[in-house]
mmCIF file of C-alpha atoms in Angstrom:
data_model
loop_
_atom_site.group_PDB
_atom_site.id
_atom_site.type_symbol
_atom_site.label_atom_id
_atom_site.label_comp_id
_atom_site.label_asym_id
_atom_site.label_seq_id
_atom_site.Cartn_x
_atom_site.Cartn_y
_atom_site.Cartn_z
ATOM 1 C CA MET X 96 291.055 88.072 122.241
ATOM 2 C CA ILE X 97 287.535 89.361 121.528
ATOM 3 C CA LYS X 98 286.340 88.491 125.038
ATOM 4 C CA THR X 99 289.324 90.307 126.554
ATOM 5 C CA SER X 100 288.608 93.442 124.514
ATOM 6 C CA VAL X 101 284.930 93.392 125.413
ATOM 7 C CA LYS X 102 285.780 92.963 129.082
ATOM 8 C CA LYS X 103 287.998 96.059 128.949
ATOM 9 C CA ILE X 104 285.245 98.084 127.264
ATOM 10 C CA LEU X 105 282.704 97.009 129.863
ATOM 11 C CA SER X 106 285.037 97.852 132.718
ATOM 12 C CA LYS X 107 285.516 101.379 131.363
ATOM 13 C CA ALA X 108 281.780 101.955 130.969
ATOM 14 C CA LYS X 109 281.305 103.142 134.565
ATOM 15 C CA VAL X 110 277.985 104.838 133.821
ATOM 16 C CA PRO X 111 276.184 102.747 131.187
ATOM 17 C CA ILE X 112 273.925 104.757 128.906
ATOM 18 C CA LYS X 113 270.203 104.128 129.215
ATOM 19 C CA SER X 114 268.250 103.931 125.973
ATOM 20 C CA LYS X 115 266.099 107.003 125.388
ATOM 21 C CA MET X 116 263.828 105.221 122.929
ATOM 22 C CA SER X 117 260.207 105.191 124.078
ATOM 23 C CA ILE X 118 257.919 102.170 123.949
ATOM 24 C CA GLU X 119 255.754 103.939 121.380
ATOM 25 C CA GLU X 120 258.738 104.685 119.137
ATOM 26 C CA ALA X 121 259.976 101.101 119.429
ATOM 27 C CA TYR X 122 256.618 99.641 118.382
ATOM 28 C CA SER X 123 256.363 102.149 115.545
ATOM 29 C CA LEU X 124 259.804 101.193 114.224
ATOM 30 C CA LEU X 125 259.102 97.461 114.311
ATOM 31 C CA ASN X 126 255.686 97.774 112.702
ATOM 32 C CA ALA X 127 257.185 99.915 109.938
ATOM 33 C CA CYS X 128 259.905 97.310 109.402
ATOM 34 C CA SER X 129 257.587 94.282 109.457
ATOM 35 C CA PRO X 130 254.073 94.608 110.943
ATOM 36 C CA ARG X 131 253.034 92.417 113.841
ATOM 37 C CA PRO X 132 251.144 89.370 112.476
ATOM 38 C CA ASN X 133 247.644 88.742 113.740
ATOM 39 C CA GLY X 134 248.000 85.167 114.924
ATOM 40 C CA THR X 135 247.442 83.047 118.010
ATOM 41 C CA CYS X 136 248.733 79.828 119.543
ATOM 42 C CA TYR X 137 245.371 79.025 121.099
ATOM 43 C CA THR X 138 242.579 77.078 119.461
ATOM 44 C CA MET X 139 240.232 74.136 120.073
ATOM 45 C CA ASN X 140 241.278 71.011 118.190
ATOM 46 C CA LYS X 141 239.087 67.969 117.759
ATOM 47 C CA ILE X 142 240.632 64.765 119.149
ATOM 48 C CA GLU X 143 239.710 61.202 118.243
ATOM 49 C CA ASN X 144 242.095 58.422 119.280
ATOM 50 C CA ALA X 145 241.479 56.048 116.375
ATOM 51 C CA TYR X 146 245.231 55.511 115.849
ATOM 52 C CA ASP X 147 248.215 55.066 118.136
ATOM 53 C CA LEU X 148 250.268 57.631 116.228
ATOM 54 C CA GLN X 149 249.608 60.429 113.775
ATOM 55 C CA ILE X 150 252.625 61.684 111.813
ATOM 56 C CA ILE X 151 252.077 65.190 110.431
ATOM 57 C CA ILE X 152 254.167 66.156 107.401
ATOM 58 C CA ALA X 153 253.868 69.653 105.915
ATOM 59 C CA ALA X 154 255.101 69.685 102.316
ATOM 60 C CA TYR X 155 255.760 72.677 100.083
ATOM 61 C CA ASN X 156 257.839 72.357 96.902
ATOM 62 C CA THR X 157 259.879 69.449 98.246
ATOM 63 C CA GLU X 158 259.908 67.206 95.180
ATOM 64 C CA GLN X 159 263.620 66.610 95.734
ATOM 65 C CA TYR X 160 263.171 65.024 99.173
ATOM 66 C CA ILE X 161 259.543 64.064 99.828
ATOM 67 C CA LYS X 162 259.877 60.531 98.442
ATOM 68 C CA ASP X 163 262.871 59.758 100.681
ATOM 69 C CA CYS X 164 260.929 61.177 103.611
ATOM 70 C CA LEU X 165 257.868 59.019 102.996
ATOM 71 C CA ASN X 166 259.929 55.928 102.174
ATOM 72 C CA SER X 167 261.545 56.244 105.605
ATOM 73 C CA VAL X 168 258.059 56.214 107.138
ATOM 74 C CA CYS X 169 256.710 53.387 104.986
ATOM 75 C CA GLY X 170 259.783 51.315 105.820
ATOM 76 C CA GLN X 171 258.947 51.292 109.532
ATOM 77 C CA HIS X 172 258.028 47.904 110.977
ATOM 78 C CA SER X 173 255.684 48.424 113.896
ATOM 79 C CA LYS X 174 252.684 46.914 115.631
ATOM 80 C CA TYR X 175 251.267 50.370 116.203
ATOM 81 C CA LYS X 176 248.405 51.697 114.120
ATOM 82 C CA THR X 177 249.758 54.806 112.405
ATOM 83 C CA LEU X 178 248.162 57.575 110.353
ATOM 84 C CA VAL X 179 250.468 59.660 108.158
ATOM 85 C CA THR X 180 248.868 63.000 107.292
ATOM 86 C CA VAL X 181 250.705 64.832 104.516
ATOM 87 C CA ILE X 182 249.609 68.400 103.856
ATOM 88 C CA ASN X 183 250.518 69.563 100.368
ATOM 89 C CA ASP X 184 250.590 73.295 101.043
ATOM 90 C CA GLY X 185 249.964 74.610 97.545
ATOM 91 C CA SER X 186 253.152 73.196 96.021
ATOM 92 C CA THR X 187 253.921 74.413 92.494
ATOM 93 C CA ASP X 188 256.521 71.765 91.635
ATOM 94 C CA GLY X 189 256.092 67.996 91.330
ATOM 95 C CA THR X 190 255.296 67.377 95.003
ATOM 96 C CA GLU X 191 251.576 66.725 94.459
ATOM 97 C CA HIS X 192 252.274 64.222 91.673
ATOM 98 C CA ILE X 193 254.793 62.336 93.829
ATOM 99 C CA LEU X 194 252.334 62.194 96.735
ATOM 100 C CA ALA X 195 249.608 60.823 94.478
ATOM 101 C CA GLY X 196 251.941 58.065 93.317
ATOM 102 C CA ILE X 197 253.003 57.031 96.797
ATOM 103 C CA THR X 198 249.495 56.922 98.257
ATOM 104 C CA SER X 199 248.201 54.883 95.314
ATOM 105 C CA GLU X 200 250.855 52.258 96.050
ATOM 106 C CA ASN X 201 249.265 51.653 99.484
ATOM 107 C CA ARG X 202 252.678 51.439 101.110
ATOM 108 C CA GLY X 203 253.462 50.455 104.679
ATOM 109 C CA GLY X 204 251.179 47.513 105.418
ATOM 110 C CA SER X 205 247.853 47.265 107.222
ATOM 111 C CA GLU X 206 248.996 49.201 110.299
ATOM 112 C CA LEU X 207 249.967 52.324 108.326
ATOM 113 C CA CYS X 208 247.612 54.654 106.486
ATOM 114 C CA ILE X 209 248.745 57.605 104.347
ATOM 115 C CA ARG X 210 246.343 60.476 103.815
ATOM 116 C CA VAL X 211 247.077 63.578 101.716
ATOM 117 C CA ILE X 212 245.440 66.972 102.187
ATOM 118 C CA ASN X 213 245.831 69.370 99.257
ATOM 119 C CA GLN X 214 245.275 73.008 100.175
ATOM 120 C CA ASP X 215 246.108 76.528 99.060
ATOM 121 C CA ASN X 216 249.360 77.822 100.494
ATOM 122 C CA ARG X 217 249.048 78.832 104.153
ATOM 123 C CA GLY X 218 252.669 78.532 105.208
ATOM 124 C CA LEU X 219 254.265 75.967 107.505
ATOM 125 C CA SER X 220 252.049 76.823 110.476
ATOM 126 C CA GLY X 221 248.886 76.715 108.404
ATOM 127 C CA ALA X 222 249.853 73.357 106.939
ATOM 128 C CA ARG X 223 250.520 71.778 110.328
ATOM 129 C CA ASN X 224 247.360 73.336 111.761
ATOM 130 C CA ALA X 225 245.255 71.777 109.005
ATOM 131 C CA ALA X 226 246.129 68.383 110.482
ATOM 132 C CA LEU X 227 246.108 69.482 114.124
ATOM 133 C CA SER X 228 242.535 70.735 113.840
ATOM 134 C CA ASN X 229 241.443 67.095 113.677
ATOM 135 C CA ILE X 230 243.875 64.966 115.701
ATOM 136 C CA GLU X 231 243.185 61.264 115.194
ATOM 137 C CA ALA X 232 245.708 59.500 117.424
ATOM 138 C CA LYS X 233 246.900 59.082 120.995
ATOM 139 C CA TYR X 234 250.278 60.577 120.078
ATOM 140 C CA VAL X 235 251.348 63.078 117.426
ATOM 141 C CA MET X 236 254.713 63.428 115.682
ATOM 142 C CA PHE X 237 255.893 66.197 113.345
ATOM 143 C CA LEU X 238 258.183 65.235 110.467
ATOM 144 C CA ASP X 239 259.644 67.836 108.100
ATOM 145 C CA SER X 240 259.278 66.840 104.459
ATOM 146 C CA ASP X 241 263.029 66.927 103.765
ATOM 147 C CA ASP X 242 263.952 64.843 106.828
ATOM 148 C CA ILE X 243 263.791 61.105 107.524
ATOM 149 C CA LEU X 244 262.929 58.626 110.254
ATOM 150 C CA PRO X 245 265.606 56.048 111.129
ATOM 151 C CA GLU X 246 264.623 52.391 111.221
ATOM 152 C CA ASN X 247 262.311 51.368 114.096
ATOM 153 C CA THR X 248 261.649 54.965 115.188
ATOM 154 C CA ILE X 249 257.911 54.397 115.631
ATOM 155 C CA SER X 250 258.330 51.238 117.715
ATOM 156 C CA VAL X 251 261.103 52.658 119.887
ATOM 157 C CA MET X 252 259.281 55.898 120.658
ATOM 158 C CA LEU X 253 255.806 54.492 121.226
ATOM 159 C CA ASP X 254 257.086 51.597 123.345
ATOM 160 C CA LYS X 255 258.730 54.104 125.665
ATOM 161 C CA ALA X 256 255.851 56.584 125.555
ATOM 162 C CA PHE X 257 253.232 54.033 126.586
ATOM 163 C CA ILE X 258 255.440 52.556 129.331
ATOM 164 C CA THR X 259 256.185 55.963 130.881
ATOM 165 C CA ASP X 260 252.852 57.605 130.003
ATOM 166 C CA ALA X 261 254.889 60.506 128.618
ATOM 167 C CA ASP X 262 253.155 63.758 127.734
ATOM 168 C CA ILE X 263 256.139 64.685 125.581
ATOM 169 C CA LEU X 264 258.791 62.140 124.624
ATOM 170 C CA GLN X 265 261.946 63.500 123.027
ATOM 171 C CA GLY X 266 264.526 61.351 121.274
ATOM 172 C CA SER X 267 268.076 61.828 120.084
ATOM 173 C CA TRP X 268 268.772 62.782 116.478
ATOM 174 C CA TYR X 269 271.448 63.213 113.877
ATOM 175 C CA SER X 270 272.029 66.082 111.448
ATOM 176 C CA PHE X 271 273.280 65.365 107.954
ATOM 177 C CA ASP X 272 274.096 66.825 104.560
ATOM 178 C CA ASP X 273 275.754 65.378 101.474
ATOM 179 C CA GLU X 274 279.121 65.085 103.227
ATOM 180 C CA ASN X 275 278.753 65.014 107.007
ATOM 181 C CA VAL X 276 276.743 63.422 109.813
ATOM 182 C CA SER X 277 276.608 64.765 113.369
ATOM 183 C CA LYS X 278 274.887 62.939 116.254
ATOM 184 C CA ASN X 279 273.066 64.627 119.144
ATOM 185 C CA ILE X 280 272.543 62.135 121.962
ATOM 186 C CA LEU X 281 270.284 62.855 124.943
ATOM 187 C CA GLU X 282 270.346 61.271 128.385
ATOM 188 C CA GLU X 283 267.671 58.802 129.429
ATOM 189 C CA LYS X 284 265.520 60.782 131.861
ATOM 190 C CA VAL X 285 261.967 61.021 133.129
ATOM 191 C CA PHE X 286 260.910 64.471 134.318
ATOM 192 C CA GLU X 287 257.760 64.226 136.402
ATOM 193 C CA VAL X 288 255.064 66.887 136.439
ATOM 194 C CA GLY X 289 256.424 70.010 138.128
ATOM 195 C CA THR X 290 260.095 69.335 137.385
ATOM 196 C CA LYS X 291 259.938 70.880 133.894
ATOM 197 C CA GLY X 292 262.379 68.842 131.876
ATOM 198 C CA TYR X 293 264.426 70.039 128.941
ATOM 199 C CA VAL X 294 262.587 70.259 125.624
ATOM 200 C CA SER X 295 264.359 71.537 122.522
ATOM 201 C CA GLY X 296 262.700 74.263 120.489
ATOM 202 C CA TYR X 297 262.137 72.079 117.440
ATOM 203 C CA PRO X 298 258.767 70.350 116.961
ATOM 204 C CA TRP X 299 260.391 67.321 115.317
ATOM 205 C CA GLY X 300 262.033 64.364 117.049
ATOM 206 C CA LYS X 301 259.251 64.187 119.643
ATOM 207 C CA LEU X 302 255.975 62.532 120.471
ATOM 208 C CA TYR X 303 253.192 64.689 121.895
ATOM 209 C CA LYS X 304 250.251 63.198 123.724
ATOM 210 C CA SER X 305 247.166 64.435 121.896
ATOM 211 C CA SER X 306 245.784 66.029 125.070
ATOM 212 C CA VAL X 307 248.844 68.322 125.214
ATOM 213 C CA LEU X 308 247.904 69.666 121.781
ATOM 214 C CA LYS X 309 244.176 70.010 122.459
ATOM 215 C CA ASN X 310 244.275 73.810 122.526
ATOM 216 C CA PHE X 311 247.510 74.384 120.628
ATOM 217 C CA GLN X 312 248.231 75.540 117.122
ATOM 218 C CA PHE X 313 251.269 77.060 115.443
ATOM 219 C CA PRO X 314 250.850 80.842 115.042
ATOM 220 C CA GLU X 315 250.100 81.611 111.405
ATOM 221 C CA GLY X 316 251.764 84.532 109.674
ATOM 222 C CA TYR X 317 254.872 84.392 111.868
ATOM 223 C CA TRP X 318 258.388 83.272 111.130
ATOM 224 C CA PHE X 319 260.043 81.285 113.943
ATOM 225 C CA GLU X 320 256.690 79.580 114.524
ATOM 226 C CA ASP X 321 258.397 76.817 116.536
ATOM 227 C CA THR X 322 259.087 79.198 119.458
ATOM 228 C CA PRO X 323 255.919 78.153 121.376
ATOM 229 C CA ILE X 324 257.201 74.565 121.631
ATOM 230 C CA THR X 325 259.508 75.569 124.460
ATOM 231 C CA PHE X 326 257.808 78.752 125.628
ATOM 232 C CA ILE X 327 254.327 77.245 125.979
ATOM 233 C CA LEU X 328 254.113 73.456 125.574
ATOM 234 C CA ALA X 329 257.215 72.576 127.605
ATOM 235 C CA ALA X 330 256.110 74.981 130.341
ATOM 236 C CA MET X 331 252.762 73.258 130.839
ATOM 237 C CA PRO X 332 252.256 70.954 133.871
ATOM 238 C CA ILE X 333 253.320 67.806 132.018
ATOM 239 C CA ASN X 334 255.843 65.002 132.331
ATOM 240 C CA VAL X 335 258.689 64.908 129.811
ATOM 241 C CA VAL X 336 260.754 61.855 128.872
ATOM 242 C CA THR X 337 264.051 61.932 126.974
ATOM 243 C CA ILE X 338 265.678 58.870 125.417
ATOM 244 C CA LYS X 339 269.125 58.207 123.992
ATOM 245 C CA ASP X 340 267.827 56.320 120.940
ATOM 246 C CA ILE X 341 268.312 58.184 117.656
ATOM 247 C CA VAL X 342 264.816 58.693 116.260
ATOM 248 C CA TYR X 343 265.226 61.464 113.693
ATOM 249 C CA GLY X 344 267.403 62.453 110.760
ATOM 250 C CA TYR X 345 267.569 66.226 110.265
ATOM 251 C CA ARG X 346 268.721 67.415 106.856
ATOM 252 C CA LEU X 347 270.930 70.520 106.922
ATOM 253 C CA ASN X 348 269.713 72.960 104.282
ATOM 254 C CA PRO X 349 271.975 75.953 103.485
ATOM 255 C CA ASN X 350 269.187 77.451 101.375
ATOM 256 C CA GLY X 351 266.490 77.159 104.033
ATOM 257 C CA ILE X 352 264.671 79.986 105.760
ATOM 258 C CA THR X 353 266.842 79.664 108.868
ATOM 259 C CA ALA X 354 269.966 80.521 106.894
ATOM 260 C CA LYS X 355 268.373 83.373 104.953
ATOM 261 C CA SER X 356 266.178 84.962 107.624
ATOM 262 C CA ILE X 357 268.818 87.235 109.168
ATOM 263 C CA PHE X 358 268.896 89.289 105.970
ATOM 264 C CA HIS X 359 265.116 89.756 105.790
ATOM 265 C CA LYS X 360 263.035 92.444 107.515
ATOM 266 C CA LYS X 361 260.616 89.775 108.675
ATOM 267 C CA SER X 362 263.330 88.518 111.005
ATOM 268 C CA VAL X 363 261.774 90.906 113.560
ATOM 269 C CA ASP X 364 259.046 88.266 113.883
ATOM 270 C CA THR X 365 261.408 86.741 116.407
ATOM 271 C CA PHE X 366 260.258 89.469 118.813
ATOM 272 C CA TRP X 367 256.610 89.380 117.741
ATOM 273 C CA VAL X 368 256.366 85.645 118.419
ATOM 274 C CA THR X 369 258.155 86.043 121.771
ATOM 275 C CA GLU X 370 255.629 88.693 122.776
ATOM 276 C CA LEU X 371 252.753 86.497 121.590
ATOM 277 C CA CYS X 372 253.929 83.527 123.655
ATOM 278 C CA LEU X 373 254.197 85.593 126.823
ATOM 279 C CA ASN X 374 250.802 87.196 126.291
ATOM 280 C CA GLU X 375 249.134 83.806 125.835
ATOM 281 C CA LEU X 376 250.737 81.812 128.671
ATOM 282 C CA PRO X 377 247.647 82.166 130.919
ATOM 283 C CA ARG X 378 245.424 80.648 128.212
ATOM 284 C CA PHE X 379 247.483 77.455 128.571
ATOM 285 C CA LYS X 380 247.463 77.645 132.384
ATOM 286 C CA VAL X 381 251.193 78.397 132.421
ATOM 287 C CA SER X 382 252.519 80.647 135.189
ATOM 288 C CA TYR X 383 254.957 83.504 134.807
ATOM 289 C CA ASP X 384 257.524 81.593 136.820
ATOM 290 C CA GLN X 385 261.294 81.226 137.081
ATOM 291 C CA GLN X 386 261.543 78.882 134.107
ATOM 292 C CA SER X 387 259.634 81.270 131.857
ATOM 293 C CA TYR X 388 261.816 84.128 133.051
ATOM 294 C CA GLU X 389 265.059 82.275 132.368
ATOM 295 C CA TYR X 390 263.783 81.307 128.961
ATOM 296 C CA LEU X 391 262.966 84.932 128.120
ATOM 297 C CA LEU X 392 266.547 85.905 128.977
ATOM 298 C CA ARG X 393 267.924 83.225 126.675
ATOM 299 C CA GLN X 394 265.375 84.126 124.025
ATOM 300 C CA SER X 395 266.569 87.745 124.122
ATOM 301 C CA LEU X 396 269.963 86.531 122.907
ATOM 302 C CA MET X 397 268.377 84.369 120.225
ATOM 303 C CA ASN X 398 266.311 87.335 119.062
ATOM 304 C CA GLU X 399 269.390 89.541 118.895
ATOM 305 C CA ALA X 400 271.220 86.942 116.811
ATOM 306 C CA ARG X 401 268.312 86.669 114.385
ATOM 307 C CA ILE X 402 268.160 90.431 113.771
ATOM 308 C CA LYS X 403 271.900 91.087 113.815
ATOM 309 C CA ASN X 404 271.867 92.319 110.212
ATOM 310 C CA GLN X 405 269.063 94.791 110.850
ATOM 311 C CA GLY X 406 269.885 98.423 111.581
ATOM 312 C CA LYS X 407 270.825 99.700 115.030
ATOM 313 C CA LYS X 408 267.426 101.337 115.546
ATOM 314 C CA ILE X 409 265.589 98.066 114.904
ATOM 315 C CA ARG X 410 267.893 96.147 117.243
ATOM 316 C CA GLU X 411 267.414 98.802 119.901
ATOM 317 C CA ALA X 412 263.636 98.711 119.440
ATOM 318 C CA VAL X 413 263.579 94.941 120.018
ATOM 319 C CA PHE X 414 265.792 95.409 123.072
ATOM 320 C CA VAL X 415 263.579 98.145 124.547
ATOM 321 C CA LEU X 416 260.407 96.125 124.049
ATOM 322 C CA THR X 417 262.013 93.008 125.537
ATOM 323 C CA SER X 418 262.987 95.100 128.537
ATOM 324 C CA GLU X 419 259.360 96.189 128.815
ATOM 325 C CA LEU X 420 258.147 92.573 128.698
ATOM 326 C CA MET X 421 260.472 91.770 131.606
ATOM 327 C CA LYS X 422 259.042 94.709 133.529
ATOM 328 C CA ILE X 423 255.434 93.690 132.866
ATOM 329 C CA TYR X 424 255.675 89.957 133.509
ATOM 330 C CA PHE X 425 258.782 89.367 135.628
ATOM 331 C CA SER X 426 259.347 92.455 137.785
ATOM 332 C CA GLY X 427 260.353 90.526 140.899
ATOM 333 C CA PHE X 428 262.548 87.858 139.320
ATOM 334 C CA SER X 429 266.305 87.398 139.342
ATOM 335 C CA SER X 430 268.243 84.987 137.148
ATOM 336 C CA LYS X 431 269.879 81.982 138.778
ATOM 337 C CA ASP X 432 272.259 81.631 135.845
ATOM 338 C CA SER X 433 275.474 83.529 136.597
ATOM 339 C CA LYS X 434 276.301 83.706 132.887
ATOM 340 C CA MET X 435 273.147 85.720 132.245
ATOM 341 C CA LYS X 436 273.661 88.364 134.947
ATOM 342 C CA LYS X 437 275.136 91.065 132.697
ATOM 343 C CA ILE X 438 272.381 90.473 130.157
ATOM 344 C CA GLU X 439 269.779 90.670 132.904
ATOM 345 C CA ILE X 440 271.191 93.909 134.323
ATOM 346 C CA ALA X 441 271.337 95.525 130.896
ATOM 347 C CA LEU X 442 267.714 94.599 130.175
ATOM 348 C CA ARG X 443 266.495 95.682 133.601
ATOM 349 C CA ASN X 444 268.155 99.082 133.244
ATOM 350 C CA ARG X 445 267.410 99.438 129.525
ATOM 351 C CA GLN X 446 271.132 99.756 128.691
ATOM 352 C CA PHE X 447 271.224 98.819 125.018
ATOM 353 C CA ILE X 448 274.935 99.345 124.342
ATOM 354 C CA GLN X 449 275.794 97.372 127.463
ATOM 355 C CA PHE X 450 273.512 94.570 126.249
ATOM 356 C CA GLU X 451 275.152 94.352 122.828
ATOM 357 C CA LEU X 452 278.602 94.266 124.384
ATOM 358 C CA SER X 453 277.652 91.799 127.123
ATOM 359 C CA LYS X 454 276.305 89.209 124.700
ATOM 360 C CA LEU X 455 279.694 89.114 122.993
ATOM 361 C CA TYR X 456 281.287 88.185 126.299
ATOM 362 C CA LEU X 457 279.153 85.069 126.813
#
């Protein structure tokens, strides 16, 4: 019913209205709403392959779940030498006490070492970056402190990673809460360098070869700091492997930042981090190619969804600036996805109303 109504509206809009908002006005509106953070995805990390795997866990006020998380790691039975780096990011609850208890128990056997870094609060990116600045393994895994690793995750993933020499290995996962469990199963595939395989936008559920992360960090000060996973890392000249084995348990959290962000002014970070990724692609030797263009189109819809509760002027400002990014970086490109054509046309012609209506029709 909604799609039919939208289709009628679009058919009547014979001369779509072009936004009159200037680039300067758009930037001014967004900076007044939530200023652009001063962060970067580029850095120079130290790498030392003393371990086979380094699991990075950022923890902030997760006393309710951190023990289950670490127990799932300590319960792994693997031949691989593993370092678990837990960053206590200035927690004010009982997280630090729990971590001290677990590390003193020397859990996990001789092949598993747990190390805790206590630091002042720097946010999720800053916590992960504290560990990334000194990578100590051939492969790196990110584990959220309220999630868990299923049995044999380490063995399954590293066995496959070493056999295929994967730069990024991505496994299947399940989502869960107190009542429900939902599985997400991937196909078994090997995407060679140049084929650019599918990589989800979450850092978890994957192995990253340490060389892939040599110059990468999560942008500090931004929300939606995971955006560079797909925009930058997956776009690098690497080989990607996906496996059907379930290697991650993702806890659904109705009180998390994802659920609450659409009501916050800082939700406009979704544009700021998109802009940052595009600006920094050359630093990672990533081309402004068809894949990056298609991803920007899809990201424009994600950005719109994240700011849907912001005022019309803010939504229009994000739209206008996204249109400008397309003009700067992708002037000669055309989408190969038929479903995105109306979105593409609206962005190319800076037709904001048409854009907001077209996204409803997808």
